[in-house]
Short mmCIF file of C-alpha atoms in Angstrom, two decimals:
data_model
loop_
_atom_site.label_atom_id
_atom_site.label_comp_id
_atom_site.label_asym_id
_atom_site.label_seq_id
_atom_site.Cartn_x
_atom_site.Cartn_y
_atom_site.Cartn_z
CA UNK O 1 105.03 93.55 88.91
CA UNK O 2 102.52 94.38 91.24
CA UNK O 3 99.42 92.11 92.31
CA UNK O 4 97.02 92.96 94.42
CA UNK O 5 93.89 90.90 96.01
CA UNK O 6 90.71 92.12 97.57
CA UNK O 7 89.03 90.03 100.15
CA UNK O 8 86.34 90.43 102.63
CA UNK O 9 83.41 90.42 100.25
CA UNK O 10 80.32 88.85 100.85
CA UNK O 11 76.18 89.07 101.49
CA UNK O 12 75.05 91.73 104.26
CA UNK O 13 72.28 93.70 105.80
CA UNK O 14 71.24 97.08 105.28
CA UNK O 15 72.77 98.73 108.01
CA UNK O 16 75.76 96.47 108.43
CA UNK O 17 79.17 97.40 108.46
CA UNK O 18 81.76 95.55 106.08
CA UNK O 19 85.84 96.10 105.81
CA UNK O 20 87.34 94.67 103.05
CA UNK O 21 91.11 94.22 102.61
CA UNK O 22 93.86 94.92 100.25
CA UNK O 23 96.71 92.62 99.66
CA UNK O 24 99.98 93.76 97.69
CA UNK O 25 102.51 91.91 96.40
CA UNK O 26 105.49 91.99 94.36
CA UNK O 27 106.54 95.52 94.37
CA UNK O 28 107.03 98.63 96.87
CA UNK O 29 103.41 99.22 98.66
CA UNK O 30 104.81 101.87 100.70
CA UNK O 31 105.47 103.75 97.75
CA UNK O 32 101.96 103.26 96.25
CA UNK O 33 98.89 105.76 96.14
CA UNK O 34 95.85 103.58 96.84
CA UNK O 35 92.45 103.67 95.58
CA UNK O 36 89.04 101.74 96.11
CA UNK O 37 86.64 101.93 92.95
CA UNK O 38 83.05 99.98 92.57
CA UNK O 39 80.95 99.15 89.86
CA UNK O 40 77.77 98.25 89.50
CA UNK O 41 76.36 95.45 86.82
CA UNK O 42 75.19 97.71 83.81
CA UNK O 43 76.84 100.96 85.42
CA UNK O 44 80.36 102.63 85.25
CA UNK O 45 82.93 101.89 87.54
CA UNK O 46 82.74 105.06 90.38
CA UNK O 47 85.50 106.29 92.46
CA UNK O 48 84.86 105.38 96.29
CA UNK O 49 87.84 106.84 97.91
CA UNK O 50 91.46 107.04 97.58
CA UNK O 51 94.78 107.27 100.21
CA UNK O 52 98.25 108.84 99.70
CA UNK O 53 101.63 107.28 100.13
CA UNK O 54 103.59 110.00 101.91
CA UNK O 55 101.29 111.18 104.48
CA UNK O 56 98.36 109.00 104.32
CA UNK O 57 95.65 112.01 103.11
CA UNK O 58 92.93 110.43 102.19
CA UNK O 59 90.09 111.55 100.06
CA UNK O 60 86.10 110.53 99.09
CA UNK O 61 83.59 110.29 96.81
CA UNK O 62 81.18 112.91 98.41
CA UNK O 63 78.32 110.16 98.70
CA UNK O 64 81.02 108.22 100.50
CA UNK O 65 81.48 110.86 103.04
CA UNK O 66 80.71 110.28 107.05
CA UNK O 67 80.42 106.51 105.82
CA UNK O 68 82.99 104.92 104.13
CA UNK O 69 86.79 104.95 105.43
CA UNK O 70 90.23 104.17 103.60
CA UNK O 71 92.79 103.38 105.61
CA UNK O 72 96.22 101.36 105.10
CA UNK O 73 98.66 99.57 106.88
CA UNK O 74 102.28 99.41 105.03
CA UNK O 75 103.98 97.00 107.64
CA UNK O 76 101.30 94.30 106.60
CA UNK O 77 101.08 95.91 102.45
CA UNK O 78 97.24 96.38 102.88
CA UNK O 79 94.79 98.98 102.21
CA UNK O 80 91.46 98.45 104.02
CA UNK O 81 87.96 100.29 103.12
CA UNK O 82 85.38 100.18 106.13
CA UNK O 83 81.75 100.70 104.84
CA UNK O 84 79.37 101.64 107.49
CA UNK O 85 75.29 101.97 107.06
CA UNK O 86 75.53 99.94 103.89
CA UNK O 87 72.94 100.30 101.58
CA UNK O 88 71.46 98.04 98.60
CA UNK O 89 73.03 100.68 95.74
CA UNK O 90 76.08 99.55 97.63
CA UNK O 91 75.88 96.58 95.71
CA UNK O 92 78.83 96.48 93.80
CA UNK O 93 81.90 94.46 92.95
CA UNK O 94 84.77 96.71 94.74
CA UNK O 95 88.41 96.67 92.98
CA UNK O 96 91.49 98.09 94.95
CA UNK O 97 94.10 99.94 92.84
CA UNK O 98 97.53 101.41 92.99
CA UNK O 99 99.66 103.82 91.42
CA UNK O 100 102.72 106.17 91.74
CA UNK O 101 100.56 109.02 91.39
CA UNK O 102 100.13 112.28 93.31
CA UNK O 103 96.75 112.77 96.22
CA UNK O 104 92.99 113.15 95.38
CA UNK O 105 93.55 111.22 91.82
CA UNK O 106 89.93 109.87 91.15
CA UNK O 107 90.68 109.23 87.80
CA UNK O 108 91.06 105.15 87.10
CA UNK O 109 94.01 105.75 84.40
CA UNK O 110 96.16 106.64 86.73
CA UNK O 111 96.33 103.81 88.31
CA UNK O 112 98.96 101.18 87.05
CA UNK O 113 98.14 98.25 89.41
CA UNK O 114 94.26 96.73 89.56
CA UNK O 115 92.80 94.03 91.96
CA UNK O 116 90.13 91.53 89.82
CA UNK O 117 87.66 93.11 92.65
CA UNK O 118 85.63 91.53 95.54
CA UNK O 119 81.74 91.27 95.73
CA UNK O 120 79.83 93.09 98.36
CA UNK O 121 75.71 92.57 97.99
CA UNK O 122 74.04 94.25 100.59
CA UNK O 123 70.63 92.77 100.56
CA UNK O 124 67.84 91.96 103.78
#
């Protein structure tokens, strides 16, 4: 089985920048499509941005665009969002999620593997 754990939540500043961080275990990361989600208290979880396994194509949310970045790192079996400009409707708990699925899949059922999320509140 595969685990995975989000860190690098926390309380920042409108404005700040945040990267949180991706942790796999148990299984083949390399071999993993990677996605970060959000959600929102009383909203639906939303698709943030998600990162291929063979050549690393990543795609975004178009409100993520110009200021959020996936990236991943398979020697170290992380997968890393950077959130620049962050603004309070960024407050959101953020999951990480994996799957043996193809590029560009936004939708959250393909995606075997789920992180129990990390809390970013973005608050002055």
């Amino acid at each position: 089985q595969v685990q995975l754990v989000e860190s690098g939540g926390g309380l920042v500043q409108p404005g700040d920048s945040l990267i949180l961080s991706c942790v796999a275990s148990g299984g083949t990361f390399s071999s993993l499509a990677m996605g970060w989600f959000r959600q929102a208290p009383g909203k639906e979880r939303q698709f943030v941005a998600t990162i291929s396994y063979s050549r690393s194509n990543t795609y975004y949310a178009d409100w993520a665009k110009g200021r959020f970045t996936i990236s991943r790192d398979n020697a170290k079996s992380t997968v890393y969002l950077r959130m620049n400009d962050q603004r309070p409707d960024d407050t959101a708990s953020y999951s990480c999620a994996g799957g043996r699925t193809g590029p560009q899949v936004v939708e959250t059922a393909a995606y075997g593997y789920w992180g129990q999320g990390t809390q970013v509140t973005v608050s002055s």
